[in-house]
mmCIF file of C-alpha atoms in Angstrom:
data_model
loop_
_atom_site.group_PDB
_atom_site.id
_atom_site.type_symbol
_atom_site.label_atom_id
_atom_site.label_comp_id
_atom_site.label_asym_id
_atom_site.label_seq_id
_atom_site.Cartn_x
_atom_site.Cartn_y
_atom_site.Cartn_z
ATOM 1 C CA UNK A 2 83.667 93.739 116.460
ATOM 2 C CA UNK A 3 83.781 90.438 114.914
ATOM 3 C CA UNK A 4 80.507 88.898 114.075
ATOM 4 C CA UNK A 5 79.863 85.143 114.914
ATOM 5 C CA UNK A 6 77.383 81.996 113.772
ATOM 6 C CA UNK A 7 76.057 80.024 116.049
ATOM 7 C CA UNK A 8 78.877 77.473 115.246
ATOM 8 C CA UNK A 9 81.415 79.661 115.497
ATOM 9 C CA UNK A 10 80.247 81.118 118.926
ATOM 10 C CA UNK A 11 80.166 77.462 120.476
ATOM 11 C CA UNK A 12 84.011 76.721 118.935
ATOM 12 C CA UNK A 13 84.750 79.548 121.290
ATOM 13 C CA UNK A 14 83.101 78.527 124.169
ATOM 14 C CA UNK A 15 84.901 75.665 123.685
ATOM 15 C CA UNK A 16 87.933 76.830 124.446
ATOM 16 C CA UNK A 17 86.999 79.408 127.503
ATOM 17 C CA UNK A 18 87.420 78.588 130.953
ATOM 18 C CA UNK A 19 86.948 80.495 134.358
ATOM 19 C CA UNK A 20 84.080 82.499 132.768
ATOM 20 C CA UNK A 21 82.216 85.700 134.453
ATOM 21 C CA UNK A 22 78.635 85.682 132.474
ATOM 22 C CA UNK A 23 77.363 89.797 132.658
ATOM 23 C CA UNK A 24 73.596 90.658 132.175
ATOM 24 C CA UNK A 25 72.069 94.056 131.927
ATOM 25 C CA UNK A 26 71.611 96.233 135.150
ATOM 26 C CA UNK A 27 68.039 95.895 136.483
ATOM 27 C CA UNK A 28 67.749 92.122 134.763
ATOM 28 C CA UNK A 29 64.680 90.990 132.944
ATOM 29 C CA UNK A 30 63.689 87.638 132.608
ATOM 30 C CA UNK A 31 65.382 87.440 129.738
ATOM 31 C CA UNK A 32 69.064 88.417 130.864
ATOM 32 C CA UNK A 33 68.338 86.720 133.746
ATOM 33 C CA UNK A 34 67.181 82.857 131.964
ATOM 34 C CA UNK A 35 69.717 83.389 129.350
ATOM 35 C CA UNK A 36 73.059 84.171 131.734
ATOM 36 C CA UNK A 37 71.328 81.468 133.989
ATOM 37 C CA UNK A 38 71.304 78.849 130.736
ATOM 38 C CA UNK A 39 75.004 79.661 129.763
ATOM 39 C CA UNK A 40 76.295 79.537 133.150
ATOM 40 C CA UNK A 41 74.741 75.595 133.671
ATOM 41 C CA UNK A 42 75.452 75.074 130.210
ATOM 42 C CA UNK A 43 79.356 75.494 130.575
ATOM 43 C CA UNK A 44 79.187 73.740 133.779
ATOM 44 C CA UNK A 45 77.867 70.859 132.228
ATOM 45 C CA UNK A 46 81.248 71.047 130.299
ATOM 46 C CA UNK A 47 83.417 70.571 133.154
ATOM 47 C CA UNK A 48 84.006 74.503 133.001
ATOM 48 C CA UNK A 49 84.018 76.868 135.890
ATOM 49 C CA UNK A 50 81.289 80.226 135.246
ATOM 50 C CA UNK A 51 79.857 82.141 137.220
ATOM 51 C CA UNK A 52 76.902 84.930 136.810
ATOM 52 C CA UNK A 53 78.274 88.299 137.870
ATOM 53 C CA UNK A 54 76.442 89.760 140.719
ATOM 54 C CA UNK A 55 73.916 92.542 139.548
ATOM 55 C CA UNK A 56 71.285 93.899 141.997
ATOM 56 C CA UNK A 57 68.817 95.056 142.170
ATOM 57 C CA UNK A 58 67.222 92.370 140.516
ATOM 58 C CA UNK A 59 63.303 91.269 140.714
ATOM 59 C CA UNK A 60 62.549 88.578 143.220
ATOM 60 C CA UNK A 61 61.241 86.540 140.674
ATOM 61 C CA UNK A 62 64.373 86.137 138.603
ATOM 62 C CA UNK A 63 66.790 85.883 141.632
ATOM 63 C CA UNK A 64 66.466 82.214 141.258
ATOM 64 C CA UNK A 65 68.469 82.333 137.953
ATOM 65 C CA UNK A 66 70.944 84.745 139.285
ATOM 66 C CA UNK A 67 71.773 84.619 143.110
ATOM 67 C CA UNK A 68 73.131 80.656 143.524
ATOM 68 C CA UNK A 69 75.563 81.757 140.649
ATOM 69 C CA UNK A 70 77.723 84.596 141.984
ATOM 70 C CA UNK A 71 81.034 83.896 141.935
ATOM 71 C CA UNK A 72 83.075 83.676 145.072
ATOM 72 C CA UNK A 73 85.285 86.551 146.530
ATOM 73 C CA UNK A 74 88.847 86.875 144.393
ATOM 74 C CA UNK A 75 87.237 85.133 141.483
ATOM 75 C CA UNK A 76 89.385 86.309 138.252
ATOM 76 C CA UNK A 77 87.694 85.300 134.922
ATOM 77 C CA UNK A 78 89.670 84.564 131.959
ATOM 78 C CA UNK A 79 86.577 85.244 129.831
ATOM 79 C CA UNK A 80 83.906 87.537 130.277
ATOM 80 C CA UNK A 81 80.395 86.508 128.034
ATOM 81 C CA UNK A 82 77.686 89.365 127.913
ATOM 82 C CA UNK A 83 74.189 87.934 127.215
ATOM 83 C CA UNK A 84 70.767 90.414 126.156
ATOM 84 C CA UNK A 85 73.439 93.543 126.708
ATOM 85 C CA UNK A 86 73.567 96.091 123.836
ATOM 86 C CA UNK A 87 75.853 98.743 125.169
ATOM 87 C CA UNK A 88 78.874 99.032 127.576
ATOM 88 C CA UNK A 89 76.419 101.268 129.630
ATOM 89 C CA UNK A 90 73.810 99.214 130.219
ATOM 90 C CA UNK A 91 76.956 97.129 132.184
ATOM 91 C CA UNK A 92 76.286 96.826 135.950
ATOM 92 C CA UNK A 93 78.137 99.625 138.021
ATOM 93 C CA UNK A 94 80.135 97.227 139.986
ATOM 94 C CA UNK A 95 81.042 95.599 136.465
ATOM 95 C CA UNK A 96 81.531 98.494 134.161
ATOM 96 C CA UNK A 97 85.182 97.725 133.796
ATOM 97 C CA UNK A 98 84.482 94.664 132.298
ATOM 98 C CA UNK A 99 82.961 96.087 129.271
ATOM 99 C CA UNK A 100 86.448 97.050 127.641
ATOM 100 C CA UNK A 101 86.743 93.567 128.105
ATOM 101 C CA UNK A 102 84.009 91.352 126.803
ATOM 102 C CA UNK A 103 85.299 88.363 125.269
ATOM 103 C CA UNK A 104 81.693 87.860 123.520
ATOM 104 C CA UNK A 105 78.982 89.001 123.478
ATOM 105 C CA UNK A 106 75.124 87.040 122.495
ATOM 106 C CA UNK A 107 72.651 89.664 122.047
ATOM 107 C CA UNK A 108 69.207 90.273 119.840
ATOM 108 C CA UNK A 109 69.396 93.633 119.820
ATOM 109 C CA UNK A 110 70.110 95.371 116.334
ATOM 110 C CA UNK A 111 71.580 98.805 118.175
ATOM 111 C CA UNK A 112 74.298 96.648 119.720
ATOM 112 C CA UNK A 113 77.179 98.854 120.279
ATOM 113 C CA UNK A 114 79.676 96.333 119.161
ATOM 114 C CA UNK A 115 81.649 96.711 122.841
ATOM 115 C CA UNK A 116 82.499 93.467 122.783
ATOM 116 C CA UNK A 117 85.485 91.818 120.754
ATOM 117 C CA UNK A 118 83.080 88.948 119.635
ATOM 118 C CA UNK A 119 79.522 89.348 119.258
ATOM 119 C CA UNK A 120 76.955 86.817 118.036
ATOM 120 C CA UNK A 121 74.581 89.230 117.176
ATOM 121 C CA UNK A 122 70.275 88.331 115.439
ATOM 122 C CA UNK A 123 67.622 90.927 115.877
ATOM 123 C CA UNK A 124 65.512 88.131 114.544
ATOM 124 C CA UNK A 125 65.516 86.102 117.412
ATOM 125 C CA UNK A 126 62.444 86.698 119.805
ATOM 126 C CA UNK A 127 64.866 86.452 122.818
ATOM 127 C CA UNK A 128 68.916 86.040 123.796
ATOM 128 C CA UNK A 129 67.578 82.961 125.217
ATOM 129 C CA UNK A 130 66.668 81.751 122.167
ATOM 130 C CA UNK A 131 70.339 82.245 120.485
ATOM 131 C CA UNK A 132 71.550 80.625 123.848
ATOM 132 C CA UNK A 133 69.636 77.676 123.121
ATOM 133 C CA UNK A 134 71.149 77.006 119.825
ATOM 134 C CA UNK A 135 74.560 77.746 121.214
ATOM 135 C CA UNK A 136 74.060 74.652 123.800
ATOM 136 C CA UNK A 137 72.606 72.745 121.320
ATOM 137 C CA UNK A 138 75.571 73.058 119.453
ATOM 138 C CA UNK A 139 78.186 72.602 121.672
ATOM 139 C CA UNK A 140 76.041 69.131 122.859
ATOM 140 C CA UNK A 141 74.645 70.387 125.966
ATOM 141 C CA UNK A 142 71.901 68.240 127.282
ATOM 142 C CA UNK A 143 68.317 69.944 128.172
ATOM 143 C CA UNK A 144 68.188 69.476 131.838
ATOM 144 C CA UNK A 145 65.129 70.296 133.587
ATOM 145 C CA UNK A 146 67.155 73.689 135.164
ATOM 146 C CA UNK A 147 67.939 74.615 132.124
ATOM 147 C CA UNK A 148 65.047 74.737 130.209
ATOM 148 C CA UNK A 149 63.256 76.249 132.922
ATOM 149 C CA UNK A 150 66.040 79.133 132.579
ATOM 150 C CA UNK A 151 65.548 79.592 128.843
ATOM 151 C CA UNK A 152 61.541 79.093 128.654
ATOM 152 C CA UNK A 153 61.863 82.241 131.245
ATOM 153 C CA UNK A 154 63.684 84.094 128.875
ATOM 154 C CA UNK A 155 61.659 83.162 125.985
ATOM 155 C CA UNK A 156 58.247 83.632 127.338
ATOM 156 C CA UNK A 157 58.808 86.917 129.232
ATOM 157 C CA UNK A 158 60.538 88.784 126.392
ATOM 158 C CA UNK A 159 58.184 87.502 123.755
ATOM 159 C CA UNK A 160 54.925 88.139 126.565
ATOM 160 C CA UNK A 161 54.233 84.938 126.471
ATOM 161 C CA UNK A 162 54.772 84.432 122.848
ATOM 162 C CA UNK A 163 53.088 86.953 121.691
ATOM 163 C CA UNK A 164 55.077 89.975 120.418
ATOM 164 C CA UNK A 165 55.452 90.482 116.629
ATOM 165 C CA UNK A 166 58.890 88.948 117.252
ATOM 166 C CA UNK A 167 57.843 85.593 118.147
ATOM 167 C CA UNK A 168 58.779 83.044 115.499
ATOM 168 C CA UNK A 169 58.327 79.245 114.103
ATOM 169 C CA UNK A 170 61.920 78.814 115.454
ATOM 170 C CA UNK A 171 60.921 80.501 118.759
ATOM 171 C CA UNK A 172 57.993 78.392 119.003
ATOM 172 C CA UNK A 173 59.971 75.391 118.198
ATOM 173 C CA UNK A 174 62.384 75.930 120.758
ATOM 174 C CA UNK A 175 60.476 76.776 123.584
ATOM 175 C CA UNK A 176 58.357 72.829 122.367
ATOM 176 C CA UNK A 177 61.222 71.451 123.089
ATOM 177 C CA UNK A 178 62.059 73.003 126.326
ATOM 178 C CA UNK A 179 58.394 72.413 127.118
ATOM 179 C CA UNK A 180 58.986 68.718 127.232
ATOM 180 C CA UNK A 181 62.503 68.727 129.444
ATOM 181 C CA UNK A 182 60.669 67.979 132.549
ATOM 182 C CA UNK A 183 60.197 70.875 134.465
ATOM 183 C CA UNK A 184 57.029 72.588 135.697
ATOM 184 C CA UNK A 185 55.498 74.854 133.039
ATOM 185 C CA UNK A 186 52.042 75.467 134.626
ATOM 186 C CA UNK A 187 53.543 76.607 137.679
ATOM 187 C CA UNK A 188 56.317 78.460 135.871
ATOM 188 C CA UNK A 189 54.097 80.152 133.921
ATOM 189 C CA UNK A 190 51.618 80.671 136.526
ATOM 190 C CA UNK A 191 54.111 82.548 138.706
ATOM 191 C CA UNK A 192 55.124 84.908 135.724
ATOM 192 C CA UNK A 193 52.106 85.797 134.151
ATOM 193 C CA UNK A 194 48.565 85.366 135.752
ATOM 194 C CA UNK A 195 49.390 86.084 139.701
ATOM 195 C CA UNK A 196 50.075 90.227 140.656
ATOM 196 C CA UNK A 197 50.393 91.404 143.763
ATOM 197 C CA UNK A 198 48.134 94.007 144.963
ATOM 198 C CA UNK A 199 51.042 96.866 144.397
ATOM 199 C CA UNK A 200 51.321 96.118 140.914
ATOM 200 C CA UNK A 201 46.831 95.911 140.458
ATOM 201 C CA UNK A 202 47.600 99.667 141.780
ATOM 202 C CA UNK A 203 49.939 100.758 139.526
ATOM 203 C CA UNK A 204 47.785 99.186 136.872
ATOM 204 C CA UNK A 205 44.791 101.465 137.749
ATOM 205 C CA UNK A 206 46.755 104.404 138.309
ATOM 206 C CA UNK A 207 48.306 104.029 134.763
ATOM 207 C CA UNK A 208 44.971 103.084 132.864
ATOM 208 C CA UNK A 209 43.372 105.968 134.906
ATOM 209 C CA UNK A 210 45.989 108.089 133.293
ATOM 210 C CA UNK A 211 46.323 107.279 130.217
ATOM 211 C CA UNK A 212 46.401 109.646 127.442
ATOM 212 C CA UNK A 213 46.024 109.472 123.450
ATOM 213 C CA UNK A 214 48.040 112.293 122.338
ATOM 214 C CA UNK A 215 47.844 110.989 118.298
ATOM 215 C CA UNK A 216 45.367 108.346 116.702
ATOM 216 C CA UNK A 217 46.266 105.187 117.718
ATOM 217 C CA UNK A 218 49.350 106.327 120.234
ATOM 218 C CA UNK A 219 48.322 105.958 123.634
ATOM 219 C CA UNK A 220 50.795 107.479 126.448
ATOM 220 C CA UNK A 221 51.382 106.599 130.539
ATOM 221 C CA UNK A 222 53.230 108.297 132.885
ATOM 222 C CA UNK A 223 54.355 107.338 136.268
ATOM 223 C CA UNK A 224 55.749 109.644 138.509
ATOM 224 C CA UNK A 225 57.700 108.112 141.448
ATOM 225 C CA UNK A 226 55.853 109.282 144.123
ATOM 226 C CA UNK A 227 52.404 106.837 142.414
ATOM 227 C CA UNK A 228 55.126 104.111 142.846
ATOM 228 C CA UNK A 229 55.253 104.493 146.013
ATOM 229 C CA UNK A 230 51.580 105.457 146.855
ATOM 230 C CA UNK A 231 51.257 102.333 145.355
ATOM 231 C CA UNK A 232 53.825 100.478 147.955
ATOM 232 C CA UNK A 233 55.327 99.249 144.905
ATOM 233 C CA UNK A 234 58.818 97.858 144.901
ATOM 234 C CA UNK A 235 61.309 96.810 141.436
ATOM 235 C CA UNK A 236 59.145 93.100 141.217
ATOM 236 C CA UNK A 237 55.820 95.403 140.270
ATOM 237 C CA UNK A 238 57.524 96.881 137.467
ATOM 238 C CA UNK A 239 58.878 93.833 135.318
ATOM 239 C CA UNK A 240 56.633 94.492 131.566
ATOM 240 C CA UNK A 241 54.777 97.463 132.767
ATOM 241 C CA UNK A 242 55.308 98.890 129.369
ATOM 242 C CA UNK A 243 53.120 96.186 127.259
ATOM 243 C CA UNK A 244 50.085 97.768 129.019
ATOM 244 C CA UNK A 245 50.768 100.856 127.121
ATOM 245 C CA UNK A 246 49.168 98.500 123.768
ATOM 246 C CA UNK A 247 46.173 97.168 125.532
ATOM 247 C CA UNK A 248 43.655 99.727 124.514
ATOM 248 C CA UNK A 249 42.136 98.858 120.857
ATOM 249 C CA UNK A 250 43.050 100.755 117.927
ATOM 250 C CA UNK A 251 47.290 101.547 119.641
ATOM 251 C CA UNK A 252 49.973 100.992 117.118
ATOM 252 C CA UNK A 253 52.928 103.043 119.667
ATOM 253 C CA UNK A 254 52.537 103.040 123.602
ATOM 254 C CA UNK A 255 55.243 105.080 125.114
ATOM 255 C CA UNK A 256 55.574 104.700 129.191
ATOM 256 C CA UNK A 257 57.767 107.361 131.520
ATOM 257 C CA UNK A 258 58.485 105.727 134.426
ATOM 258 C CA UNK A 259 60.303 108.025 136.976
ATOM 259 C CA UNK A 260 63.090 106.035 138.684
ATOM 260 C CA UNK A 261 64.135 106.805 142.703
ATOM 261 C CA UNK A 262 66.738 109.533 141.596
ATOM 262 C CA UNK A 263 64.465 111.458 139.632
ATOM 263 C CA UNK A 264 65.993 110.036 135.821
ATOM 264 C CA UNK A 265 62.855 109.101 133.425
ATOM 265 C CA UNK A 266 63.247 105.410 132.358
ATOM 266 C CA UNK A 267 61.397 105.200 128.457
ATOM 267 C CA UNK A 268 59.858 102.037 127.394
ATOM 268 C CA UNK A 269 58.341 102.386 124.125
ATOM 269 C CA UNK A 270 56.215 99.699 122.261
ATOM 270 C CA UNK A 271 55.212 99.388 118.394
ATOM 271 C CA UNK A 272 53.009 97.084 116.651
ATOM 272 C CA UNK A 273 55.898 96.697 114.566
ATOM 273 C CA UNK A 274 54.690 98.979 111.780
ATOM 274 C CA UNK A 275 57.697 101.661 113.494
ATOM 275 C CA UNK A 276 61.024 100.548 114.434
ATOM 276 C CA UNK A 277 60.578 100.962 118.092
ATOM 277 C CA UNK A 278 64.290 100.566 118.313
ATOM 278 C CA UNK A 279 65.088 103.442 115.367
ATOM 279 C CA UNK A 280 62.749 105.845 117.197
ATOM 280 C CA UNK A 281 64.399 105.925 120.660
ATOM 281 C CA UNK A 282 67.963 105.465 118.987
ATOM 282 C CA UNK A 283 67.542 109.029 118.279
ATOM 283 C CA UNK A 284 67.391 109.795 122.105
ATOM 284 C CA UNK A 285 70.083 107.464 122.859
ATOM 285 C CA UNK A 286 68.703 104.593 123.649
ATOM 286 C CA UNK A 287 67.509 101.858 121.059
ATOM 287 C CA UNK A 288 66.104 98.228 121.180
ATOM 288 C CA UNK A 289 64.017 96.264 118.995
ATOM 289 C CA UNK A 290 61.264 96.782 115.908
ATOM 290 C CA UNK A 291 58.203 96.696 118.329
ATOM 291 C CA UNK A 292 60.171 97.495 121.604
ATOM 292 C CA UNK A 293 62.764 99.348 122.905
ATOM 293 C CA UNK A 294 64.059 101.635 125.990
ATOM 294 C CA UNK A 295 66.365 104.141 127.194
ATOM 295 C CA UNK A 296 66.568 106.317 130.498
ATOM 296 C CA UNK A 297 66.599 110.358 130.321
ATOM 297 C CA UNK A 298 66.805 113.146 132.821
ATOM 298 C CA UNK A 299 64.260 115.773 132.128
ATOM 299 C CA UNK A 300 61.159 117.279 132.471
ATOM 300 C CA UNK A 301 58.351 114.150 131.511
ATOM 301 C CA UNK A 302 55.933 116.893 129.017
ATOM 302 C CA UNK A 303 59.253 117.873 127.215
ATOM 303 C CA UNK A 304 60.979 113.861 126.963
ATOM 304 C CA UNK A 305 57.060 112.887 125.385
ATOM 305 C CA UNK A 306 57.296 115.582 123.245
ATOM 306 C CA UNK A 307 61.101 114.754 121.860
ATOM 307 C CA UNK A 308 59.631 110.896 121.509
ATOM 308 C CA UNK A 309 56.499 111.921 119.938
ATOM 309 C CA UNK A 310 58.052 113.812 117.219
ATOM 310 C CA UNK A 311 61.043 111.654 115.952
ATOM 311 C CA UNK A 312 57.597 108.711 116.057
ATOM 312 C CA UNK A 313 55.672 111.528 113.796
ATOM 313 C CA UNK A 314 58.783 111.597 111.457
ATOM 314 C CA UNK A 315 59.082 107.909 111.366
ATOM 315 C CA UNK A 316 55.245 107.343 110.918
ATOM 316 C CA UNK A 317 55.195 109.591 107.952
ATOM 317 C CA UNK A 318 58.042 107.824 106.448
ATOM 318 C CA UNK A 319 61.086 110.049 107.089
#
């Protein structure tokens, strides 16, 4: 894997054409703003990209995703990976493409290094916040689309900007996509203070069940069949995890959600005190300092356990 600036990463957009953008399977708003941003970015260019079709995908990002899907036949030259860590967290339909990857713009530290390029910062709040300075550098005017895309990706990774990871940069970045003309209230209305009454549900169901196995480590579990006592589709699930550090006093809030095939999908969150990231790395997943994810088969008492002891270990220091 070679390891890019920012400069370096636009020199080498600059000479790609017929690009495929890839984003995670199940895409957040992050994957989703920041493949969205590269894809109008490079069009603005005079270059033809595309955003590689990935469902399912959450209503509320399909904006960013759907209008972009290349046509049948489409053969990219280049293939760009944005907010992807690992060849496995590649879309099904697209898992070829990993062996591929022309570059890859990512914020996570456990990146696997699948791709032959790789602008890589675990400092940045967001991908969409390394996308940003990418356009920027390659020239690429803030139009109203996309800034929307990017203040998407910063504000739902960073809740809003409020995760430890949120920085002065981030904050500068998302003033100036604040002022590119499009509509922030009602962007930010729709992501974070309407819920539909699925998602209230699974809210109660997970607060009702909450449990605080250590001081300060409070634990949810949602089996599928609450999901869908609930009547709650993929859209109710986007950030379920940062409910796991509401209640006072929680430095680690680990959340089992059971997916439709019976696989447990981890979400754990820090206060950043534990490498969130280090912790699930040891159950093959990984992430960031004060969040990161993974999905296991198992039994859900003996997965907490295996989490709750490699956080024990880290806690005390080892």
């Amino acid at each position: 894997m070679e390891l890019l600036t920012i400069q370096q990463t636009a020199e080498l957009l600059k000479t790609a054409d017929d690009v495929l953008i890839v984003t995670h399977i199940r895409p957040d708003g992050d994957a989703a703003g920041s493949g969205c941003a590269l894809c109008l970015g490079l069009r603005v260019l005079g270059k033809t990209a595309y955003l590689a079709e990935n469902p399912p995908s959450m209503r509320r990002y399909e904006p960013y995703l759907t209008p972009y899907s290349p046509p049948a036949g489409f053969r990219p030259r280049f293939v760009a990976a944005v907010d992807t860590a690992s060849a496995g967290q590649f879309p099904p339909a697209h898992a070829d493409l990993a062996a591929r990857t022309d570059l890859a713009i990512d914020h996570h530290g456990t990146n696997s290094g699948y791709a032959r390029a790789t602008l890589l910062d675990d400092h940045a709040a967001a991908a969409g916040e390394l996308v940003y300075l990418v356009l920027d550098a390659l020239g690429v005017p803030m139009t109203p689309a996309i800034a929307e895309a990017l203040y998407t990706a910063l504000a739902t990774d960073t809740a809003c900007f409020r995760t430890a990871g949120t920085t002065g940069r981030t904050l500068a970045i998302a003033a100036k996509l604040h002022d590119s003309g499009f509509d922030v209230f009602g962007l930010t209305r729709r992501l974070f203070e309407t819920k539909s009454a699925a998602r209230l549900r699974l809210e109660a169901a997970l607060f009702g069940g909450m449990r605080f196995p250590r001081p300060g480590v409070c634990v949810m579990v949602l089996p599928y069949e609450t999901i869908r006592a609930c009547g709650a589709g993929e859209d109710d699930m986007d950030k379920l995890s940062t409910l796991t550090m509401t209640p006072e006093g929680t430095r680690a809030g680990l959340l089992l959600r059971q997916l439709p095939a019976g696989d447990w999908k981890i979400s754990l969150r820090t206060d950043g005190r534990v490498h969130a990231g280090r912790v699930l790395r040891a159950v093959g997943g990984g992430g960031h300092p004060d969040a990161a994810g993974t999905v296991l088969a198992g039994d859900p008492v003996e997965l907490e356990a295996a989490i709750l002891a490699v956080l024990d270990r880290r806690t005390e220091g080892g």
